[in-house]
Structures are given as C-alpha cells and as structure tokens.
Short mmCIF file of C-alpha atoms and ligand atoms in Angstrom, two decimals:
data_model
loop_
_atom_site.label_atom_id
_atom_site.label_comp_id
_atom_site.label_asym_id
_atom_site.label_seq_id
_atom_site.Cartn_x
_atom_site.Cartn_y
_atom_site.Cartn_z
CA MET A 27 -21.58 -60.57 -61.20
CA ALA A 28 -23.65 -63.66 -60.47
CA THR A 29 -23.39 -64.92 -56.91
CA TYR A 30 -23.04 -68.50 -55.81
CA ALA A 31 -26.72 -68.59 -55.06
CA GLU A 32 -27.60 -67.29 -58.52
CA LYS A 33 -25.32 -69.82 -60.19
CA SER A 34 -26.63 -72.65 -58.08
CA ARG A 35 -29.55 -74.79 -59.09
CA GLY A 36 -32.73 -74.95 -57.06
CA ASP A 37 -31.48 -77.97 -55.11
CA GLY A 38 -28.49 -75.98 -53.84
CA THR A 39 -26.02 -77.77 -56.14
CA LEU A 40 -23.44 -75.53 -57.79
CA GLN A 41 -22.99 -75.89 -61.53
CA ASN A 42 -19.62 -77.23 -62.65
CA GLY A 43 -16.95 -75.44 -64.64
CA GLU A 44 -16.66 -72.23 -62.59
CA ASN A 45 -13.22 -70.67 -62.51
CA GLY A 46 -11.80 -68.30 -59.93
CA ILE A 47 -14.59 -68.98 -57.48
CA PRO A 48 -13.89 -68.10 -53.85
CA LEU A 49 -12.89 -70.73 -51.34
CA LEU A 50 -15.71 -69.98 -48.95
CA VAL A 51 -18.92 -68.00 -49.40
CA ALA A 52 -21.43 -67.06 -46.68
CA GLU A 53 -24.69 -65.51 -47.87
CA ASP A 54 -27.31 -63.75 -45.75
CA ILE A 55 -26.54 -65.72 -42.60
CA ILE A 56 -29.13 -65.25 -39.86
CA LYS A 57 -28.77 -67.00 -36.51
CA ILE A 58 -31.34 -66.76 -33.76
CA TYR A 59 -30.66 -68.61 -30.51
CA GLN A 60 -33.77 -69.62 -28.61
CA THR A 61 -33.30 -70.14 -24.88
CA GLY A 62 -36.72 -70.84 -23.38
CA LYS A 63 -38.79 -67.79 -24.32
CA ILE A 64 -35.77 -65.57 -24.95
CA GLU A 65 -34.57 -65.07 -28.52
CA THR A 66 -31.05 -63.77 -29.20
CA GLN A 67 -30.42 -62.49 -32.70
CA ALA A 68 -26.72 -63.28 -32.92
CA LEU A 69 -26.40 -62.74 -36.71
CA ARG A 70 -28.78 -60.52 -38.70
CA GLY A 71 -27.86 -61.24 -42.32
CA VAL A 72 -24.10 -61.61 -42.81
CA SER A 73 -22.43 -62.17 -46.19
CA PHE A 74 -18.73 -62.48 -46.98
CA LYS A 75 -16.25 -64.45 -49.07
CA VAL A 76 -12.78 -65.85 -48.43
CA HIS A 77 -10.51 -66.27 -51.44
CA SER A 78 -7.81 -68.90 -51.91
CA ARG A 79 -4.62 -68.10 -49.95
CA GLU A 80 -6.20 -64.97 -48.43
CA LYS A 81 -5.71 -63.87 -44.81
CA LEU A 82 -9.12 -62.65 -43.70
CA PHE A 83 -9.67 -61.63 -40.08
CA LEU A 84 -12.93 -60.83 -38.31
CA ILE A 85 -13.01 -58.26 -35.52
CA GLY A 86 -15.75 -56.88 -33.29
CA ALA A 87 -16.69 -56.34 -29.65
CA SER A 88 -17.55 -59.24 -27.37
CA GLY A 89 -21.06 -60.51 -28.14
CA SER A 90 -21.07 -59.17 -31.72
CA GLY A 91 -21.48 -62.66 -33.22
CA LYS A 92 -17.92 -63.63 -34.24
CA THR A 93 -17.85 -67.09 -32.67
CA THR A 94 -21.31 -67.86 -34.04
CA LEU A 95 -20.25 -66.79 -37.52
CA VAL A 96 -17.05 -68.85 -37.70
CA SER A 97 -18.73 -71.92 -36.26
CA ILE A 98 -21.41 -71.61 -38.98
CA VAL A 99 -18.91 -71.23 -41.83
CA ALA A 100 -16.91 -74.15 -40.37
CA GLY A 101 -20.06 -76.30 -40.55
CA ILE A 102 -20.21 -76.80 -36.77
CA THR A 103 -23.40 -74.78 -36.13
CA LYS A 104 -26.48 -74.60 -38.40
CA PRO A 105 -27.70 -71.08 -39.20
CA THR A 106 -31.38 -70.18 -38.83
CA SER A 107 -31.26 -69.19 -42.51
CA GLY A 108 -28.69 -68.34 -45.16
CA LYS A 109 -26.23 -70.30 -47.27
CA VAL A 110 -22.62 -71.42 -46.92
CA PHE A 111 -20.58 -72.77 -49.85
CA TRP A 112 -17.21 -74.52 -49.65
CA LYS A 113 -15.18 -74.75 -52.84
CA ASP A 114 -15.13 -78.35 -54.16
CA LEU A 115 -18.28 -79.43 -52.33
CA SER A 116 -20.48 -77.57 -54.84
CA LYS A 117 -23.41 -77.61 -52.47
CA ASP A 118 -24.87 -75.35 -49.79
CA ILE A 119 -23.55 -76.98 -46.59
CA THR A 120 -26.52 -75.73 -44.60
CA ARG A 121 -28.56 -78.22 -46.65
CA SER A 122 -26.06 -81.05 -46.23
CA SER A 123 -26.26 -83.92 -43.77
CA LEU A 124 -23.85 -84.08 -40.83
CA GLU A 125 -22.03 -87.01 -42.51
CA GLU A 126 -21.56 -85.01 -45.73
CA ILE A 127 -20.26 -82.00 -43.79
CA ILE A 128 -17.80 -84.03 -41.71
CA LYS A 129 -16.49 -85.78 -44.84
CA ALA A 130 -16.13 -82.54 -46.81
CA ARG A 131 -14.55 -80.66 -43.90
CA ARG A 132 -11.65 -83.16 -43.75
CA ALA A 133 -10.31 -81.91 -47.06
CA PHE A 134 -11.54 -78.36 -46.73
CA ALA A 135 -11.02 -76.81 -43.32
CA GLY A 136 -8.90 -77.11 -40.23
CA VAL A 137 -10.47 -75.50 -37.16
CA VAL A 138 -8.32 -74.10 -34.31
CA PHE A 139 -9.95 -73.32 -30.99
CA GLN A 140 -8.61 -71.34 -28.07
CA ASP A 141 -7.94 -74.50 -26.02
CA SER A 142 -5.69 -77.17 -27.51
CA ARG A 143 -8.07 -80.19 -27.32
CA LEU A 144 -5.19 -82.70 -27.28
CA LEU A 145 -5.79 -86.09 -25.69
CA PRO A 146 -3.68 -86.02 -22.48
CA HIS A 147 -2.77 -89.73 -22.41
CA LEU A 148 -1.28 -89.68 -25.95
CA THR A 149 2.02 -88.19 -27.15
CA VAL A 150 2.08 -85.25 -29.57
CA LYS A 151 2.85 -87.56 -32.51
CA GLU A 152 0.11 -90.00 -31.49
CA ASN A 153 -2.37 -87.12 -31.21
CA ILE A 154 -1.53 -85.97 -34.74
CA GLU A 155 -1.72 -89.50 -36.16
CA LEU A 156 -5.01 -90.14 -34.36
CA ALA A 157 -6.48 -87.00 -35.95
CA GLY A 158 -5.36 -88.44 -39.30
CA PHE A 159 -6.99 -91.79 -38.46
CA TYR A 160 -10.33 -90.13 -37.61
CA ALA A 161 -10.09 -88.10 -40.83
CA LYS A 162 -9.47 -91.36 -42.76
CA VAL A 163 -6.03 -90.28 -44.00
CA PRO A 164 -4.25 -93.54 -45.06
CA PRO A 165 -1.79 -94.49 -42.23
CA ARG A 166 1.36 -94.31 -44.38
CA ILE A 167 0.47 -90.78 -45.59
CA ALA A 168 -0.56 -89.72 -42.06
CA LYS A 169 2.79 -90.88 -40.65
CA LYS A 170 4.78 -88.96 -43.29
CA ARG A 171 2.66 -85.86 -42.97
CA ALA A 172 2.83 -85.95 -39.15
CA GLU A 173 6.63 -86.02 -39.39
CA PHE A 174 6.62 -83.10 -41.84
CA LEU A 175 4.27 -81.07 -39.62
CA LEU A 176 6.27 -81.77 -36.45
CA GLN A 177 9.29 -80.28 -38.20
CA PHE A 178 7.44 -77.46 -39.97
CA LEU A 179 5.78 -76.36 -36.74
CA GLY A 180 8.99 -76.59 -34.70
CA ILE A 181 7.93 -79.36 -32.27
CA TRP A 182 9.96 -82.31 -33.60
CA ASP A 183 11.80 -82.54 -30.24
CA LYS A 184 8.48 -82.73 -28.43
CA ARG A 185 6.97 -85.53 -30.56
CA ASN A 186 7.14 -88.15 -27.79
CA LYS A 187 5.94 -85.83 -25.00
CA LYS A 188 2.46 -85.69 -23.52
CA GLU A 189 0.35 -82.55 -23.19
CA ASN A 190 1.07 -81.94 -19.48
CA THR A 191 4.80 -81.46 -20.16
CA LEU A 192 4.31 -78.92 -22.98
CA SER A 193 4.32 -75.10 -22.79
CA GLY A 194 1.30 -73.09 -24.02
CA GLY A 195 2.97 -72.38 -27.35
CA GLU A 196 3.97 -76.03 -27.86
CA LYS A 197 0.41 -77.20 -27.10
CA LYS A 198 -0.88 -74.71 -29.67
CA ARG A 199 1.60 -75.94 -32.29
CA ALA A 200 0.57 -79.54 -31.62
CA ALA A 201 -3.11 -78.59 -31.90
CA ILE A 202 -2.44 -76.82 -35.21
CA ALA A 203 -0.65 -79.96 -36.45
CA THR A 204 -3.74 -82.09 -35.70
CA THR A 205 -5.86 -79.76 -37.84
CA LEU A 206 -3.33 -79.70 -40.73
CA ILE A 207 -2.98 -83.49 -41.00
CA THR A 208 -5.69 -83.54 -43.70
CA ASN A 209 -3.94 -80.82 -45.76
CA PRO A 210 -6.94 -78.45 -45.68
CA ARG A 211 -7.42 -75.42 -47.93
CA ILE A 212 -8.36 -73.06 -45.08
CA LEU A 213 -7.60 -72.69 -41.39
CA ILE A 214 -10.51 -71.29 -39.40
CA GLY A 215 -9.67 -69.98 -35.93
CA ASP A 216 -11.63 -68.44 -33.08
CA GLU A 217 -9.25 -66.23 -31.08
CA PRO A 218 -6.51 -68.83 -31.53
CA THR A 219 -3.90 -66.88 -29.55
CA GLY A 220 -6.30 -65.50 -26.94
CA ASP A 221 -4.87 -67.72 -24.18
CA LEU A 222 -1.18 -66.99 -24.89
CA ASP A 223 1.22 -64.34 -23.61
CA VAL A 224 2.30 -61.67 -26.11
CA VAL A 225 5.69 -63.21 -26.97
CA THR A 226 4.32 -66.72 -27.47
CA ALA A 227 1.38 -65.32 -29.45
CA GLU A 228 3.86 -63.55 -31.75
CA SER A 229 5.61 -66.84 -32.52
CA ILE A 230 2.28 -68.57 -33.25
CA LEU A 231 1.28 -65.66 -35.50
CA ASP A 232 4.58 -66.04 -37.40
CA LEU A 233 3.59 -69.66 -37.81
CA PHE A 234 0.17 -68.70 -39.21
CA ASP A 235 1.97 -66.49 -41.74
CA ARG A 236 4.19 -69.41 -42.79
CA ILE A 237 1.20 -71.76 -42.99
CA ASN A 238 -0.44 -69.20 -45.27
CA GLU A 239 2.57 -68.34 -47.41
CA GLU A 240 4.47 -71.65 -47.59
CA LEU A 241 1.62 -74.17 -47.46
CA GLY A 242 -0.84 -71.94 -49.40
CA ILE A 243 -3.59 -72.32 -46.78
CA ALA A 244 -6.10 -69.46 -46.45
CA LEU A 245 -6.79 -68.05 -42.98
CA CYS A 246 -10.17 -66.98 -41.59
CA ILE A 247 -9.49 -65.87 -38.05
CA VAL A 248 -11.53 -64.16 -35.36
CA THR A 249 -9.60 -61.90 -33.06
CA HIS A 250 -9.85 -58.94 -30.77
CA SER A 251 -6.11 -58.62 -30.49
CA GLN A 252 -4.28 -55.70 -32.09
CA GLN A 253 -1.26 -57.94 -32.46
CA VAL A 254 -3.22 -60.38 -34.63
CA ALA A 255 -5.24 -57.89 -36.67
CA ALA A 256 -2.20 -56.06 -38.03
CA ARG A 257 -1.27 -59.19 -40.00
CA ALA A 258 -4.44 -59.48 -42.09
CA ASP A 259 -4.90 -58.90 -45.83
CA ARG A 260 -8.46 -57.82 -45.17
CA ILE A 261 -10.35 -57.22 -41.92
CA LEU A 262 -14.13 -57.32 -41.61
CA GLU A 263 -15.77 -55.57 -38.67
CA ILE A 264 -18.90 -57.13 -37.20
CA LYS A 265 -21.24 -55.26 -34.88
CA ASP A 266 -24.49 -56.56 -33.38
CA GLY A 267 -24.66 -59.35 -35.94
CA ILE A 268 -24.05 -57.28 -39.08
CA ILE A 269 -20.81 -56.70 -41.01
CA ILE A 270 -20.57 -52.92 -40.90
CA GLY A 271 -17.30 -52.29 -42.68
CA ARG A 272 -13.78 -53.29 -43.56
CA HIS A 273 -10.30 -52.22 -42.53
CA GLY A 274 -6.76 -52.65 -43.82
CA LYS A 275 -3.50 -53.51 -42.09
CA GLU A 276 -3.28 -50.04 -40.53
CA VAL A 277 -6.23 -50.81 -38.23
CA ILE A 278 -6.02 -49.72 -34.59
CA LEU A 279 -8.65 -51.65 -32.71
CA ARG A 280 -9.20 -48.81 -30.22
CA LYS A 281 -9.80 -46.32 -33.07
CA LEU A 282 -11.88 -48.22 -35.60
CA ASP A 283 -13.59 -45.02 -36.77
CA GLU A 284 -10.32 -43.86 -38.32
CA SER A 285 -9.80 -46.82 -40.66
CA ARG A 286 -13.36 -48.06 -41.25
CA LEU A 287 -14.67 -48.23 -44.78
CA LEU A 288 -18.44 -48.57 -44.42
CA GLU A 289 -19.88 -51.43 -46.46
CA ILE A 290 -23.35 -51.80 -47.95
CA ASP A 291 -24.37 -55.42 -47.47
CA ARG A 292 -26.32 -57.71 -49.81
CA GLN A 293 -29.55 -56.41 -48.28
CA GLU A 294 -28.50 -52.85 -49.15
CA ARG A 295 -28.09 -51.87 -45.52
CA ILE A 296 -25.42 -49.51 -44.26
CA VAL A 297 -24.78 -49.01 -40.55
CA LEU A 298 -23.99 -45.40 -39.63
CA PRO A 299 -21.43 -45.06 -36.85
CA ARG A 300 -22.97 -43.90 -33.57
CA GLU A 301 -20.52 -40.97 -33.31
CA ILE A 302 -21.72 -39.56 -36.64
CA LEU A 303 -25.35 -39.81 -35.57
CA GLN A 304 -24.55 -38.15 -32.24
CA ASN A 305 -22.84 -35.27 -34.06
CA VAL A 306 -26.13 -34.48 -35.80
CA LYS A 307 -28.27 -34.98 -32.64
CA ASN A 308 -29.40 -38.55 -33.24
CA PRO A 309 -32.09 -38.12 -35.89
CA THR A 310 -34.31 -41.09 -36.67
CA HIS A 311 -35.24 -40.02 -40.21
CA PHE A 312 -33.38 -38.54 -43.17
CA THR A 313 -34.14 -37.41 -46.67
CA ALA A 314 -31.64 -38.90 -49.12
CA SER A 315 -30.41 -37.31 -52.33
CA THR A 316 -27.31 -37.35 -54.50
CA LYS A 317 -25.10 -34.45 -55.51
CA GLU A 318 -21.91 -34.56 -57.53
CA GLY A 319 -21.53 -38.29 -56.95
CA LYS A 320 -22.12 -38.00 -53.20
CA ILE A 321 -25.05 -39.21 -51.11
CA ILE A 322 -26.53 -36.43 -48.96
CA LEU A 323 -28.50 -37.48 -45.87
CA ASN A 324 -30.48 -34.61 -44.42
CA PRO A 325 -31.80 -35.20 -40.88
CA VAL A 326 -35.54 -34.59 -40.42
CA PHE A 327 -36.88 -33.79 -36.95
CA ASP A 328 -40.62 -33.62 -37.63
CA PRO A 329 -42.85 -34.79 -34.75
CA ASN A 330 -45.65 -35.52 -37.26
CA LEU A 331 -43.52 -38.35 -38.63
CA TYR A 332 -44.30 -40.30 -35.51
CA LYS A 333 -48.06 -39.71 -35.79
CA ASN A 334 -48.72 -40.24 -39.47
CA ASN A 335 -48.29 -42.99 -41.99
CA ILE A 336 -45.43 -44.90 -40.37
CA GLN A 337 -47.64 -45.74 -37.39
CA ASP A 338 -48.71 -49.19 -38.52
CA VAL A 339 -45.33 -50.58 -39.55
CA VAL A 340 -42.19 -51.57 -37.64
CA THR A 341 -38.79 -52.69 -38.83
CA CYS A 342 -37.98 -56.36 -38.31
CA SER A 343 -34.96 -56.29 -36.03
CA VAL A 344 -33.56 -59.45 -37.64
CA CYS A 345 -33.68 -58.76 -41.39
CA GLY A 346 -34.51 -55.05 -41.48
CA LYS A 347 -37.64 -55.38 -43.65
CA LEU A 348 -40.79 -53.39 -42.80
CA VAL A 349 -43.67 -55.42 -41.35
CA ARG A 350 -47.11 -54.49 -40.02
CA ASP A 351 -47.12 -53.55 -36.37
CA ASN A 352 -49.78 -56.18 -35.62
CA ALA A 353 -47.81 -59.02 -37.28
CA ARG A 354 -46.46 -61.72 -34.97
CA PHE A 355 -43.86 -62.95 -37.47
CA CYS A 356 -41.80 -61.25 -40.16
CA ASN A 357 -43.04 -62.09 -43.70
CA SER A 358 -39.50 -61.97 -44.98
CA CYS A 359 -37.39 -63.97 -42.53
CA GLY A 360 -40.00 -65.56 -40.24
CA SER A 361 -38.58 -64.29 -36.94
CA THR A 362 -40.82 -63.18 -34.08
CA ILE A 363 -41.60 -59.45 -34.10
CA THR A 364 -40.59 -58.18 -30.67
CA ASN A 365 -40.17 -54.45 -31.33
CA LYS A 366 -43.89 -53.52 -31.51
CA LYS A 367 -44.84 -49.91 -30.97
CA GLY A 368 -45.41 -49.15 -27.33
CA THR A 369 -43.26 -52.09 -26.23
CA LYS A 370 -39.55 -52.24 -25.51
N1 ADP B 421 -25.55 -71.14 -27.50
C1 ADP B 421 -26.08 -69.92 -27.33
N2 ADP B 421 -27.33 -69.76 -26.82
C2 ADP B 421 -27.88 -68.54 -26.66
N3 ADP B 421 -27.26 -67.38 -26.97
C3 ADP B 421 -26.01 -67.47 -27.47
C4 ADP B 421 -25.35 -68.73 -27.67
N4 ADP B 421 -24.11 -68.50 -28.21
C5 ADP B 421 -24.01 -67.16 -28.33
N5 ADP B 421 -25.13 -66.55 -27.89
C6 ADP B 421 -25.40 -65.09 -27.92
O1 ADP B 421 -25.23 -64.63 -29.25
C7 ADP B 421 -24.55 -63.38 -29.28
C8 ADP B 421 -23.27 -63.52 -30.08
O2 ADP B 421 -22.40 -64.37 -29.39
P1 ADP B 421 -20.97 -64.81 -29.95
O3 ADP B 421 -21.14 -65.36 -31.32
O4 ADP B 421 -20.34 -65.73 -28.94
O5 ADP B 421 -20.20 -63.42 -30.02
P2 ADP B 421 -18.62 -63.08 -29.92
O6 ADP B 421 -17.87 -64.31 -30.30
O7 ADP B 421 -18.44 -61.94 -30.88
O8 ADP B 421 -18.38 -62.66 -28.51
C9 ADP B 421 -24.33 -62.99 -27.83
O9 ADP B 421 -25.39 -62.13 -27.45
C10 ADP B 421 -24.38 -64.31 -27.09
O10 ADP B 421 -24.82 -64.12 -25.76
MG1 MG B 422 -16.34 -65.32 -29.26
#
C-alpha cells in the first residue's frame, strides 16, 4: 500500500481525494539534540499512524523518547528529519511555517500536559473562553461550547472559581476543556494523569474514554502507568528511540516480554529483546535462513569475523545504515559518526 510520502508530491503536498487515510502519520522521525558538543539521539527513525477515533498509547522507560515523539507529532518540536502528516492539512508539517502549524493545530489537535497551565487570575470559564479567543473561535460559538464542555467534563459548578481553589482533578478537567474548545480531531497527551492520585486518575481516564467514545476524538497518549495502558486499543512500545513492538489491552508494564509483538519498522529493523540475546550468550552475528515459514537466526561466534571484511565499516547509531569507519558523517542520515572502531 502506498504511504503518505509516496502519495505526496515532491513539495510535500498530499494529493486530494484520498479516502480512509489515517488522522496522523509519522514517518522515519529522527531527532538529535545537540547540547554543546554532546549529541543525544532521542529518536532513531520512528514511524506510526493514528486512525480516526482510535485510542493509541505509547509506553517505554524514562528517556526512551516518548515526550520528544509526541511533541514532534503535535507540531511543537521540529524533528531532525522525517515527516509528519495531519489529516486535512495535506502537507508535511515539518515543512510548514510556525504560523501554518499553529493555524492547523487549532482544528486538529488538543494537547494536554502534566501541569494544568491555567491562568491563575482568571476563572475556569474565562480560561476556556480565552483559549477559544486565542484559537480564533467566534465568541458566540466559544461561549456555547465552553458551557457544553463545563457540563460534559463535570465542572459546571466550578465555572466561576479560580485555579487556586480547585482540586487536582478539577484543574485537569478545566485544562482539558481549554484544549477541546476548538473541537479537535485528536487529543495528544504526555503522561496526562502522572501528577494525580490513583482515584482521581481513574476519573480522568473515564473522562478520556467518554471524550473518545461520545465526542469521537482520537487519543494519542504517552504513559508509564499500568492504570492508563489497560485502556488502549493499541499500545506501541518505544525503546532507545525506536518503536520495538506493540501490545494489546492485556499488557502488564512490568512484564512487557509476555505481551510484546515485535515489529519490523519501515527501515526493516527488528529489535531483539535483551533476554533472548542473553539466553543464547549475546552473539553479535547470526546467519539467517527460513524454514517452514519461520525465520531461523543461528548465532555465529567466529573471532575471524572481527578481523576480516567488516573491519572498515561501522553501523550508524542513528539510522542503522553501514558507513565507512573513517567517515565523519553518515551518508544516509547525515548524523555524526561517534561509534568508530577503537572508540567508545
Ligand atoms: N531539550 C533536550 N536537550 C537535550 N536532550 C534532551 C532534550 N529533551 C530530551 N532529551 C534527551 O532525549 C532523550 C529522550 O528524552 P524524552 O523524549 O524526554 O524521553 P521520555 O519522555 O521517554 O522520558 C533522553 O536521553 C533525554 O535526556
Ligand atoms: Mg517524558
């Protein structure tokens, strides 16, 4: 099946008339943070899609790249390379101007952060209406929608209160209302219940379910909470900047090996779980063959492998392509080659 990139023209504009296209598509996202001389490869080629009305959650250990990934697909952070498509915009947002992104995001995505980001000197209702004003929602529509959201989210009684008199759950509901004032197609959240106690988190999660089911808004949520993950339609697991597999509702975050379905990514990479490698004494090379529809990987422990013809190439740690050991930059993705032989 043709991908967004294949359907798109050279200028990044998507051709019209496509049916059933996903809501959000991320293709080959690479993100390298440069802090002085230190490079951090936060994302090493990540691709995924979110479909209309879907509940997609992203899980992974701290530092695996989750926050970076959602802020890129929300159009807040620019990737080093890769493409992001939002349905209706018909253009790769990584090639769009900030003005275009802000305008398109109003109709497309609501973003929920861990903290509420309400203005403390305004009431809940004023905060919601102000969000509508900034998003250029006509005042009459904003007023009506704010009233609907206050009721839908169960904070009608709190509409004239200011942030400092609200509980954690009420602040969260008010913050969600500010993001829903534009009637977006998707709610993107980075650990949205991470700061709440278990009972309050449960009530906010019920709310996310209702937002999804009754308002038809897709969810793309980062979490490392078991409580949250069990509610997903589909869970993607990210590790060291690569999506390594998917899980279903039965996921137990402490036992990911039991529910993980390994996934080959668009660059035809597959990440073997460390436990499996340890079971066969951590080989660095395999022969690969197929038998009766199965792939057989046979470990090879030959010391000559390290002396002979692989001596002058190394694997680019960002995109995984082979490059000459004496190269300073990767031919494929342009990142600095740091893993030269004889160096650490
Ligand atoms: N602004 C930044 N500058 C430099 N490094 C960063 C920055 N943001 C994140 N990182 C690094 O990128 C990696 C992924 O971080 P992050 O996306 O926050 O992961 P997660 O949300 O899964 O904990 C980490 O190694 C982190 O230290
Ligand atoms: Mg994070």
